[in-house]
Amino acid sequence: MPKEEKRLEDRTRDPASLEILDKAETDFINTCFIRADTQRHHCKFGTSGLCCRICHMGPCSITAKSPLGVCGANADTIVARNYLREVVGGVAAHSDHARHLVFLLKKVAEGNGGGYRIKDERALRKAARDYNIEETGQPKAKVALELANLFFGEFTSQEERLKTLNLAPVIQQNIWKQNNVAPLGIDRMVVQAMHRTHIGVDHDYRNLLLGAFRTALSDGWGGSRIATIVSDIMFGTPSPVRSTANLGVLGKNTPNILVHGHEPELSEMLAVAINDPEIKEYVKSAGAESVTLAGICCTANEILMRHGIPVAGSFLQQELAIITGAVEMMIVDVQCCMASLPDVANSYHTEIVSTHDIAKTIGATHIPFDTKNALKSAKELIKRAINNYRNRDPKKVAIPSAKNPLIGGFSVDAIKYMLGGSFRASFRPLNDAIIADRIKGVVGIVGCTNPNTKVDEYTIILTRELIKRNVLILKTGCTALASAKEGMMTPETALEKAGKGLREVCEAVGMPPILHMGSCVDNTRILEAATEIVFEGGLGDEISQIPAVGVAPEWMSEKAVAIGSYFVASGIDVILGNPFNISGSENVTRFLNKETRKIFGASFHDVSDPYSAVEKIMELLNASRKKLGITKKLERKLFDMDDRRKIHV
Ligand code: SF4
Ligand code: MSK
């Protein structure tokens, strides 16, 4: 073991991952964990944000002896520009994902949707009403076309602010207008951000950072929100569903197909195709009873939320899944799919199939996904994977036994139904429980996993300690999968660990204290939930007043930078388990970690240890509670059917 290498048990707390990391050593496979060791001495100019590669007079790096770049840019400008460019990367990824879905909605509305249909007409009509589109008595195709065209306008709008901003509380909208951060069209924001960070344009760090918040808002109240809305219309609004998570979901005696990435079009069709009689017959001819379809990363979250398809693992398990030797095919699309996958697959029989023309990797088989013939394409991919089953080498197979049951599928609609009942869906019982101090507040724990820290550790400790302290947890992305793998997403297990007040509320409404709300694009469901709490009343008139905090414990991607930024700009404090690359500028650090509080009512907080994060979160929640004057515990009052009937909706 090289001197720099971490001990196995310091890499991750997940037993399945540990088992396969051990196998990786035996099989001589280079994984991201080993590469993280060799890359550990990160360049300090990079980590402090002080490296500028924006023009070819440089690259310039700022030091005490050379405090200015060739063009005269100082540390503040360079750090702020780099931060804004990270936000742009995240916004572009989420929003392009949204654009692809809007194209699909349009095709379906025009009758060219291949095998796709509008699965949730209720969601379509609600979205139409939210955007002031007349839907009563109108055929759904007409409504869908009008909505798709409106959404295209959200990308291209040159002078008008995003219509999606109107879904936020009015005070939030006013704050954005007053500070000139209400975004215009998403594409315009992305282009403008790239323009203002070109050499010789915007040098004022405050202006650049406000530009970053504006661009991020075009994701949180633009691209990502649109992606979630359209996914729910096309594929169904999630409702609670049982599933299982971790590498143990892989079948020992079945061909295993993993879907990995983000966009749900293909995975949705694979989830349908897997049950097609033709596939059932085909797999028998290969000597197996059935095919196992499972997900990795956020595609896992998408098909878990709507179909209960099992989760094989989170971001850092993508290579490990292949090393089990039991994966016939891994189908990838966009975002978070490692460049190393074909190299790892080379040592086994796994075929890596890329499906998106903007996302190719040398060594992967590229089979563009044809949405016009989606079912046929999906079936062909499954058959190809089944054909590869005969190449599995039993001597190379080791599937960990670890897997745990979970409940996913908590869209805002689903939470409303759980709280208020089918006929009086409402957030009222939640607001009342917060007011009565049975629930201290709501915390969104989101984001990725990162091999620079012990995987899942921060997330699990934080979640466990917060539910003990009566905090309701909303989760998305790979942090949701961390809890799922740990077995904390079943009502029973989690309820045993929750504090008395939270447990009483959850038992009364039949809801777990940790709610899986979807993929990283679905972080907007957390904003939607915060907005519902405001609209329900009694906990402030704007998002920054409600006792709510966001946490990105083990984040790694540019999308996380965009998400954190739109949370703060929406009035939600954000705890970062690992800091942004901004330490090279005191001014930028102060602005993001303090001064935004005066603008948005929220800021970032760097807290590298989960126990300190718990303290910080409780301090923030209690401060909000104090401001609202809700510090006293009220008598326990459980909502029965009579109470639910009285709820005003
Ligand atoms: Fe250097 Fe300025 Fe060019 Fe950046 S933009 S590389 S600081 S000269
Ligand atoms: S997949 S962005 S590692 S959450 Fe959305 Fe997971 Fe983070 Fe990718």
XYZ file of C-alpha atoms and ligand atoms in Angstrom:
665
model
C 0.000 0.000 0.000
C 1.613 3.351 -1.026
C 2.346 5.667 1.931
C -0.376 8.119 0.844
C -3.175 5.563 0.558
C -6.041 5.694 3.057
C -7.037 2.622 5.055
C -9.996 0.845 3.504
C -12.289 1.525 6.467
C -11.549 5.265 6.207
C -12.842 5.419 2.647
C -16.526 4.723 3.227
C -18.926 3.593 5.930
C -20.894 1.464 3.455
C -20.217 -2.285 3.945
C -21.020 -3.191 0.324
C -18.545 -0.602 -0.981
C -15.867 -1.817 1.442
C -16.325 -5.377 0.253
C -15.924 -4.376 -3.389
C -13.014 -2.018 -2.706
C -11.264 -5.028 -1.256
C -12.065 -6.994 -4.430
C -10.804 -4.059 -6.523
C -7.401 -4.426 -4.869
C -7.340 -8.157 -5.622
C -8.447 -7.533 -9.210
C -5.917 -4.653 -9.636
C -8.593 -2.141 -10.566
C -7.866 1.550 -10.342
C -10.882 3.296 -8.780
C -11.695 6.914 -8.010
C -10.708 6.234 -4.402
C -7.132 5.404 -5.435
C -7.057 8.321 -7.865
C -8.262 10.629 -5.076
C -5.192 9.558 -3.092
C -2.834 10.315 -5.946
C -4.563 13.657 -6.533
C -4.685 14.563 -2.864
C -2.156 17.404 -2.965
C -4.573 19.805 -4.578
C -3.060 22.935 -6.068
C -3.532 25.723 -3.542
C -4.241 28.238 -6.290
C -7.106 26.035 -7.389
C -8.548 25.416 -3.927
C -8.345 29.092 -2.998
C -9.840 30.191 -6.332
C -6.753 32.245 -7.163
C -5.879 30.642 -10.490
C -7.135 32.466 -13.568
C -7.016 30.768 -16.980
C -9.437 33.123 -18.647
C -7.014 34.602 -21.190
C -3.708 33.726 -22.801
C -1.683 36.502 -21.227
C -1.943 34.124 -18.275
C -2.621 31.693 -16.694
C -2.129 33.966 -13.695
C -1.916 32.921 -10.073
C -2.205 35.438 -7.287
C 0.319 35.549 -4.440
C 1.431 38.191 -1.923
C 4.307 39.015 -4.268
C 2.169 39.097 -7.411
C -1.218 40.363 -6.240
C -2.488 41.213 -9.715
C -2.922 39.247 -12.934
C -1.410 40.593 -16.158
C -4.690 42.420 -16.899
C -4.741 43.937 -13.413
C -7.440 41.624 -12.014
C -7.050 41.171 -8.260
C -7.858 38.226 -5.995
C -11.463 39.363 -5.439
C -12.215 39.563 -9.150
C -10.542 36.257 -9.974
C -12.176 34.324 -7.113
C -15.619 35.792 -7.869
C -15.273 35.065 -11.601
C -14.313 31.459 -10.905
C -17.264 31.053 -8.561
C -19.673 32.459 -11.124
C -18.295 30.129 -13.789
C -18.911 27.146 -11.505
C -22.493 28.253 -11.017
C -22.873 28.553 -14.788
C -21.671 24.965 -15.256
C -24.293 23.709 -12.839
C -27.110 25.808 -14.247
C -26.286 24.752 -17.807
C -26.321 21.050 -16.867
C -29.668 21.157 -15.073
C -31.261 23.423 -17.619
C -30.184 21.460 -20.662
C -31.681 18.413 -18.950
C -34.898 20.455 -18.609
C -34.762 21.516 -22.264
C -34.611 17.903 -23.439
C -37.725 17.134 -21.411
C -39.573 20.156 -22.813
C -38.745 18.941 -26.341
C -40.264 15.588 -25.428
C -43.398 17.234 -23.999
C -43.762 19.212 -27.222
C -43.347 16.123 -29.396
C -45.972 14.276 -27.356
C -48.354 17.250 -27.575
C -47.922 17.296 -31.365
C -48.560 13.563 -31.622
C -44.938 12.692 -32.404
C -44.006 11.314 -29.013
C -43.308 7.744 -30.098
C -44.168 5.523 -27.151
C -44.378 8.400 -24.662
C -47.672 9.639 -23.246
C -48.731 12.266 -20.750
C -48.987 10.106 -17.692
C -50.232 12.678 -15.189
C -52.919 14.876 -16.719
C -53.703 16.326 -13.312
C -50.098 17.565 -13.015
C -50.325 18.983 -16.541
C -53.484 20.947 -15.769
C -52.144 22.173 -12.439
C -48.952 23.390 -14.140
C -51.046 25.118 -16.805
C -53.041 26.950 -14.122
C -49.821 27.883 -12.286
C -48.638 29.579 -15.479
C -52.040 31.171 -16.270
C -52.722 28.949 -19.247
C -56.429 28.366 -19.817
C -56.986 24.642 -19.430
C -60.617 24.173 -18.445
C -62.381 22.245 -21.169
C -59.265 22.246 -23.342
C -57.862 18.973 -24.729
C -54.705 17.900 -22.933
C -52.594 17.963 -26.107
C -53.442 21.642 -26.634
C -52.644 22.479 -23.017
C -49.385 20.516 -23.216
C -48.333 22.324 -26.399
C -49.027 25.718 -24.908
C -47.122 24.807 -21.765
C -44.157 23.440 -23.758
C -44.006 26.648 -25.798
C -44.164 28.734 -22.627
C -41.300 26.694 -21.196
C -39.226 27.252 -24.337
C -39.795 30.957 -23.714
C -38.248 30.516 -20.270
C -35.002 29.582 -21.999
C -35.040 32.273 -24.656
C -36.697 35.272 -23.003
C -34.528 38.315 -23.738
C -36.190 41.068 -21.717
C -38.871 39.495 -19.569
C -38.165 37.928 -16.208
C -38.770 34.191 -15.857
C -42.434 33.345 -15.377
C -41.415 30.471 -13.095
C -40.333 33.056 -10.496
C -44.040 33.705 -9.915
C -44.258 30.325 -8.176
C -42.233 31.802 -5.288
C -43.689 33.805 -2.380
C -44.250 37.444 -3.408
C -41.707 38.781 -0.907
C -38.996 36.596 -2.455
C -39.928 37.907 -5.880
C -39.680 41.485 -4.620
C -36.279 40.863 -3.030
C -35.018 39.547 -6.371
C -36.426 42.523 -8.279
C -35.035 45.079 -5.829
C -31.564 43.568 -6.009
C -31.666 43.130 -9.755
C -31.157 39.383 -9.499
C -34.497 38.279 -10.962
C -33.302 36.298 -13.974
C -34.314 36.769 -17.606
C -34.280 33.737 -19.940
C -32.058 30.879 -18.750
C -29.952 30.836 -21.919
C -29.507 34.590 -21.695
C -28.321 34.292 -18.079
C -25.795 31.604 -18.974
C -24.449 33.581 -21.940
C -24.359 36.802 -19.938
C -22.440 35.082 -17.131
C -19.859 33.776 -19.595
C -19.620 37.222 -21.142
C -19.177 39.121 -17.888
C -16.387 36.717 -16.826
C -14.453 37.182 -20.098
C -11.234 39.158 -19.738
C -11.859 42.832 -19.283
C -15.576 42.892 -18.469
C -16.920 42.640 -14.897
C -14.301 43.301 -12.210
C -16.489 44.183 -9.222
C -16.641 41.072 -7.032
C -20.021 42.075 -5.591
C -21.507 42.541 -9.024
C -20.067 39.208 -10.142
C -21.449 37.413 -7.088
C -24.881 38.960 -7.504
C -24.607 37.761 -11.104
C -23.902 34.284 -9.730
C -27.062 34.378 -7.612
C -29.089 35.640 -10.553
C -27.787 32.846 -12.764
C -28.417 30.267 -10.025
C -32.003 31.499 -9.638
C -32.534 30.764 -13.328
C -31.914 27.145 -12.317
C -33.814 26.874 -9.025
C -36.788 28.895 -10.221
C -36.177 28.077 -13.880
C -34.456 25.073 -15.439
C -34.539 22.610 -12.560
C -38.089 23.503 -11.591
C -39.205 23.064 -15.197
C -37.416 19.690 -15.387
C -39.291 18.439 -12.333
C -42.651 19.784 -13.528
C -42.290 18.200 -16.975
C -40.991 14.898 -15.574
C -44.032 14.676 -13.311
C -46.370 15.420 -16.222
C -44.699 12.935 -18.556
C -43.827 10.133 -16.160
C -46.117 10.672 -13.193
C -45.917 12.636 -9.964
C -44.157 10.384 -7.458
C -46.028 8.905 -4.529
C -44.657 6.669 -1.754
C -43.187 3.479 -3.089
C -41.161 0.641 -1.586
C -37.790 -0.397 -2.907
C -34.337 -1.634 -1.899
C -30.894 -0.059 -2.099
C -27.246 -1.056 -2.349
C -25.127 -3.384 -4.441
C -26.921 -6.398 -2.977
C -29.849 -5.668 -5.320
C -27.843 -7.116 -8.222
C -29.145 -10.528 -9.282
C -26.838 -13.533 -8.915
C -28.769 -15.511 -11.516
C -30.188 -12.758 -13.687
C -28.675 -10.458 -16.285
C -28.105 -7.096 -14.564
C -28.631 -3.804 -16.348
C -27.676 -0.559 -14.641
C -28.910 2.853 -15.733
C -26.772 5.784 -14.714
C -26.871 9.509 -15.234
C -29.720 11.966 -14.967
C -32.290 12.342 -17.694
C -35.310 10.088 -17.145
C -36.518 9.569 -20.748
C -34.538 6.396 -21.425
C -34.695 4.921 -17.933
C -38.479 5.379 -17.874
C -38.776 3.416 -21.097
C -36.401 0.717 -19.820
C -38.606 0.393 -16.726
C -41.554 -0.265 -19.059
C -39.659 -2.517 -21.482
C -38.327 -4.773 -18.743
C -41.869 -6.091 -18.195
C -42.618 -6.550 -21.888
C -43.650 -10.176 -22.712
C -41.120 -10.237 -25.540
C -38.308 -9.499 -23.045
C -39.639 -12.062 -20.584
C -39.482 -14.715 -23.314
C -36.110 -13.555 -24.529
C -34.468 -13.774 -21.128
C -35.675 -17.351 -20.700
C -33.886 -18.294 -23.889
C -30.691 -17.022 -22.229
C -31.205 -19.417 -19.330
C -32.359 -16.863 -16.756
C -35.702 -16.316 -15.072
C -35.758 -12.528 -15.318
C -33.671 -9.416 -15.874
C -32.653 -7.100 -13.046
C -32.827 -3.395 -13.787
C -31.301 -1.101 -11.186
C -30.060 2.465 -11.012
C -26.961 4.411 -10.085
C -26.853 8.070 -9.017
C -29.759 10.329 -9.930
C -31.200 8.122 -12.670
C -31.619 5.649 -9.818
C -33.555 8.297 -7.930
C -35.791 9.035 -10.938
C -36.884 5.427 -11.502
C -37.008 4.668 -7.807
C -39.378 7.589 -7.203
C -41.815 6.542 -9.913
C -41.424 2.761 -10.236
C -39.733 1.486 -7.086
C -36.886 0.140 -9.254
C -34.027 -0.813 -6.900
C -30.988 1.365 -6.392
C -27.595 -0.274 -6.935
C -25.665 2.653 -5.564
C -24.785 6.308 -5.442
C -22.196 8.316 -7.363
C -19.099 6.651 -5.887
C -20.449 3.149 -6.432
C -20.575 3.356 -10.231
C -17.149 1.736 -10.655
C -17.759 -0.635 -7.748
C -20.924 -1.974 -9.363
C -18.886 -3.074 -12.385
C -16.232 -4.654 -10.137
C -18.888 -7.046 -8.763
C -18.382 -8.796 -12.117
C -22.144 -9.213 -12.370
C -23.192 -6.291 -14.563
C -24.001 -7.114 -18.177
C -24.561 -3.530 -19.257
C -24.286 -0.055 -17.797
C -26.289 2.483 -19.786
C -25.186 6.071 -19.230
C -26.482 9.429 -20.381
C -25.357 12.752 -18.911
C -23.721 14.115 -15.752
C -21.725 12.311 -13.052
C -20.832 9.321 -15.271
C -17.096 8.804 -14.754
C -14.669 8.812 -17.669
C -13.075 5.696 -16.161
C -16.083 3.394 -16.680
C -14.863 1.708 -19.906
C -11.425 1.135 -18.333
C -12.946 -0.566 -15.300
C -15.328 -2.528 -17.524
C -12.370 -3.804 -19.578
C -11.463 -6.189 -16.785
C -14.928 -7.738 -16.763
C -17.577 -8.491 -19.364
C -19.633 -5.319 -18.743
C -20.552 -3.267 -21.782
C -20.751 0.476 -21.208
C -23.320 2.038 -23.525
C -23.471 5.790 -23.949
C -26.748 7.080 -25.311
C -26.428 10.839 -25.569
C -24.637 12.574 -28.419
C -23.153 15.197 -26.089
C -21.769 12.527 -23.760
C -19.400 10.036 -25.370
C -16.452 8.205 -23.788
C -13.739 6.375 -25.677
C -14.190 2.673 -25.008
C -17.967 2.912 -24.550
C -20.349 1.660 -27.226
C -22.343 4.640 -28.454
C -25.967 3.823 -29.236
C -27.925 7.089 -29.481
C -31.327 6.729 -27.849
C -34.124 7.165 -30.362
C -37.084 8.795 -28.572
C -39.285 8.325 -31.672
C -38.930 4.544 -31.288
C -38.270 4.584 -27.581
C -39.782 1.242 -26.617
C -38.071 -0.525 -29.518
C -34.718 1.103 -28.632
C -35.139 0.181 -24.971
C -35.958 -3.436 -25.846
C -32.958 -3.677 -28.161
C -30.671 -2.460 -25.394
C -32.119 -4.967 -22.936
C -31.709 -7.822 -25.450
C -28.129 -6.791 -26.062
C -27.472 -6.919 -22.321
C -29.144 -10.331 -22.086
C -26.899 -11.583 -24.905
C -23.903 -10.521 -22.833
C -25.039 -12.656 -19.875
C -23.309 -15.699 -21.387
C -19.991 -13.854 -21.113
C -20.240 -13.431 -17.327
C -17.302 -15.184 -15.666
C -18.526 -16.794 -12.415
C -14.976 -16.729 -11.048
C -15.003 -12.940 -11.189
C -18.408 -12.469 -9.573
C -18.827 -11.256 -5.996
C -22.111 -9.548 -5.187
C -22.219 -8.097 -1.678
C -25.188 -9.151 0.384
C -25.783 -5.629 1.736
C -29.096 -4.087 0.735
C -31.781 -2.348 2.716
C -35.458 -1.598 2.221
C -36.631 1.984 1.797
C -39.633 4.111 0.983
C -39.162 6.788 -1.688
C -41.521 8.906 -3.752
C -42.189 11.979 -1.602
C -43.184 14.665 -4.060
C -44.719 17.763 -2.479
C -48.129 16.484 -3.559
C -47.495 13.174 -1.818
C -46.416 14.939 1.382
C -49.545 17.091 1.261
C -51.745 14.011 0.951
C -49.958 12.266 3.787
C -50.347 15.293 6.023
C -53.876 16.316 5.171
C -55.514 13.186 3.745
C -56.676 12.537 0.184
C -59.495 15.051 0.210
C -57.874 17.863 2.196
C -54.275 17.677 1.087
C -52.461 20.370 3.044
C -49.284 21.354 4.868
C -51.360 22.600 7.850
C -50.496 19.695 10.175
C -46.784 20.236 9.504
C -46.964 23.988 10.131
C -48.922 23.344 13.325
C -46.400 20.768 14.498
C -43.580 23.270 13.917
C -45.504 26.008 15.711
C -46.210 23.648 18.614
C -42.475 22.801 18.822
C -42.984 19.120 18.214
C -40.969 19.576 15.052
C -38.102 22.071 15.359
C -37.897 22.761 11.668
C -37.150 21.297 8.268
C -33.688 20.525 6.899
C -32.937 19.658 3.264
C -29.856 17.435 3.028
C -28.719 17.252 -0.572
C -25.835 16.624 -2.919
C -23.172 14.152 -3.792
C -20.558 11.884 -2.294
C -16.875 12.750 -2.469
C -13.853 10.429 -2.129
C -11.929 13.187 -0.364
C -13.963 12.398 2.734
C -15.228 9.155 4.269
C -18.216 8.428 2.057
C -21.690 8.792 3.627
C -20.260 9.420 7.113
C -21.144 13.124 7.475
C -24.565 12.589 5.927
C -25.502 9.678 8.169
C -24.290 11.225 11.431
C -25.986 14.523 10.600
C -29.279 12.874 9.652
C -29.308 10.622 12.699
C -28.578 13.480 15.091
C -31.114 15.823 13.516
C -34.056 13.412 13.634
C -33.148 12.771 17.295
C -33.601 16.504 17.802
C -37.039 16.510 16.155
C -35.985 17.913 12.796
C -37.871 16.693 9.712
C -35.432 15.783 6.923
C -36.015 16.235 3.191
C -33.468 14.496 0.974
C -32.485 14.313 -2.666
C -29.648 13.024 -4.836
C -26.847 10.862 -3.544
C -27.349 11.907 0.098
C -30.809 10.347 -0.085
C -29.184 7.149 -1.291
C -26.774 7.238 1.668
C -29.725 7.097 4.093
C -31.458 4.493 1.968
C -28.412 2.207 2.022
C -28.157 2.675 5.784
C -31.736 1.445 6.206
C -32.908 4.798 7.542
C -35.623 5.378 4.982
C -38.139 2.947 6.333
C -40.734 4.464 8.652
C -40.071 1.802 11.308
C -36.284 2.100 11.588
C -36.213 5.839 11.385
C -39.076 6.286 13.817
C -37.169 4.303 16.408
C -34.414 6.874 16.103
C -36.511 10.042 15.929
C -37.158 12.393 18.873
C -40.503 12.166 20.658
C -42.225 15.122 18.973
C -41.191 14.183 15.455
C -42.082 10.559 16.073
C -45.575 11.471 17.277
C -46.270 13.571 14.197
C -44.862 10.980 11.813
C -46.813 8.180 13.476
C -50.021 10.201 13.355
C -49.780 10.836 9.626
C -47.936 7.628 8.704
C -44.900 9.391 7.297
C -41.195 8.619 7.794
C -39.050 11.382 9.360
C -36.654 11.286 6.390
C -38.395 11.952 3.095
C -36.816 11.027 -0.226
C -37.804 13.781 -2.672
C -35.895 12.694 -5.767
C -32.855 13.467 -7.883
C -30.575 16.516 -7.756
C -32.767 18.340 -10.290
C -35.619 17.767 -7.808
C -34.039 20.014 -5.201
C -36.667 22.426 -6.396
C -39.198 20.170 -4.652
C -37.561 21.368 -1.421
C -38.128 24.988 -2.491
C -41.673 24.042 -3.397
C -42.171 22.537 0.078
C -40.741 25.686 1.696
C -43.147 27.777 -0.399
C -46.089 25.592 0.690
C -45.102 26.167 4.329
C -45.149 29.935 3.711
C -48.486 29.784 1.870
C -50.018 27.647 4.626
C -49.397 30.460 7.098
C -48.194 30.950 10.638
C -44.480 30.572 9.916
C -43.601 33.849 8.241
C -44.384 35.571 4.987
C -41.262 34.575 3.159
C -38.938 31.605 2.927
C -36.109 33.134 4.994
C -38.436 33.372 8.002
C -39.367 29.706 8.245
C -37.192 27.402 10.364
C -35.470 25.693 7.439
C -31.840 25.006 6.538
C -30.117 23.309 3.578
C -26.994 21.150 3.880
C -24.623 19.848 1.204
C -22.467 17.533 3.338
C -20.315 15.778 0.720
C -20.921 17.817 -2.424
C -18.557 17.739 -5.397
C -20.238 18.990 -8.596
C -20.779 22.410 -10.171
C -24.492 21.654 -9.943
C -24.125 21.655 -6.169
C -22.620 25.156 -6.340
C -25.627 26.316 -8.359
C -28.067 24.567 -5.994
C -26.450 26.055 -2.879
C -26.568 29.476 -4.497
C -30.247 29.299 -5.405
C -31.075 28.035 -1.906
C -29.320 31.044 -0.335
C -30.911 33.441 -2.838
C -34.284 31.902 -1.911
C -33.684 32.668 1.782
C -32.439 29.268 3.011
C -29.158 29.084 4.934
C -26.793 26.478 3.490
C -24.217 24.467 5.454
C -21.317 23.196 3.335
C -19.428 20.113 4.526
C -16.508 21.113 2.343
C -15.930 24.739 1.362
C -16.137 26.449 -2.018
C -12.847 27.368 -3.681
C -13.011 30.970 -2.465
C -10.602 31.241 0.465
C -8.206 33.359 -1.655
C -10.505 36.361 -1.269
C -11.613 37.599 2.132
C -14.106 39.898 0.462
C -15.746 37.109 -1.536
C -15.791 34.822 1.516
C -17.361 37.547 3.663
C -19.926 38.330 0.994
C -21.044 34.711 0.588
C -20.815 33.722 4.250
C -22.213 36.905 5.827
C -23.329 39.800 3.650
C -25.897 37.857 1.629
C -27.847 37.625 4.890
C -28.673 41.342 4.514
C -29.845 40.785 0.952
C -31.569 37.402 0.962
C -31.900 36.671 4.693
C -29.543 33.690 4.374
C -25.908 32.813 3.764
C -23.424 29.957 3.457
C -21.698 28.375 6.478
C -18.604 26.181 6.235
C -18.829 23.376 8.792
C -16.542 20.422 8.149
C -17.653 18.261 11.081
C -21.182 16.781 11.271
C -21.600 17.274 15.040
C -20.708 20.976 14.742
C -23.099 21.163 11.781
C -25.894 19.816 14.009
C -25.168 22.572 16.542
C -25.096 25.236 13.829
C -28.347 23.998 12.313
C -30.117 23.945 15.684
C -28.838 27.466 16.337
C -30.248 28.658 12.985
C -33.580 26.869 13.482
C -33.928 28.200 17.030
C -33.088 31.732 15.877
C -35.889 31.529 13.279
C -38.270 30.114 15.879
C -37.408 32.929 18.277
C -38.069 35.577 15.628
C -41.419 33.948 14.908
C -42.224 33.834 18.637
C -42.785 30.077 18.635
C -40.446 28.973 21.367
C -43.029 27.342 23.660
C -44.101 23.733 23.445
C -47.876 23.478 22.951
C -50.132 20.627 24.015
C -49.976 17.627 21.754
C -52.808 17.701 19.250
C -53.029 14.930 16.708
C -54.934 15.518 13.511
C -57.908 13.242 13.122
C -60.324 13.095 10.187
C -62.465 15.917 11.657
C -59.441 18.206 11.845
C -58.480 17.340 8.306
C -61.971 18.211 7.088
C -61.688 21.622 8.731
C -58.464 22.435 6.933
C -59.009 25.236 4.484
C -57.843 24.305 0.986
Fe -4.361 36.704 -16.092
Fe -6.247 38.610 -16.365
Fe -5.863 36.783 -18.296
Fe -6.908 36.043 -15.949
S -7.828 37.432 -17.446
S -5.345 34.956 -17.113
S -5.843 37.399 -14.527
S -4.409 38.333 -17.591
S -25.971 12.407 -9.182
S -24.659 15.822 -8.890
S -23.283 13.036 -7.542
S -26.179 14.212 -6.205
Fe -27.284 13.871 -9.302
Fe -25.286 12.480 -7.173
Fe -24.288 14.883 -7.025
Fe -24.235 13.686 -9.299
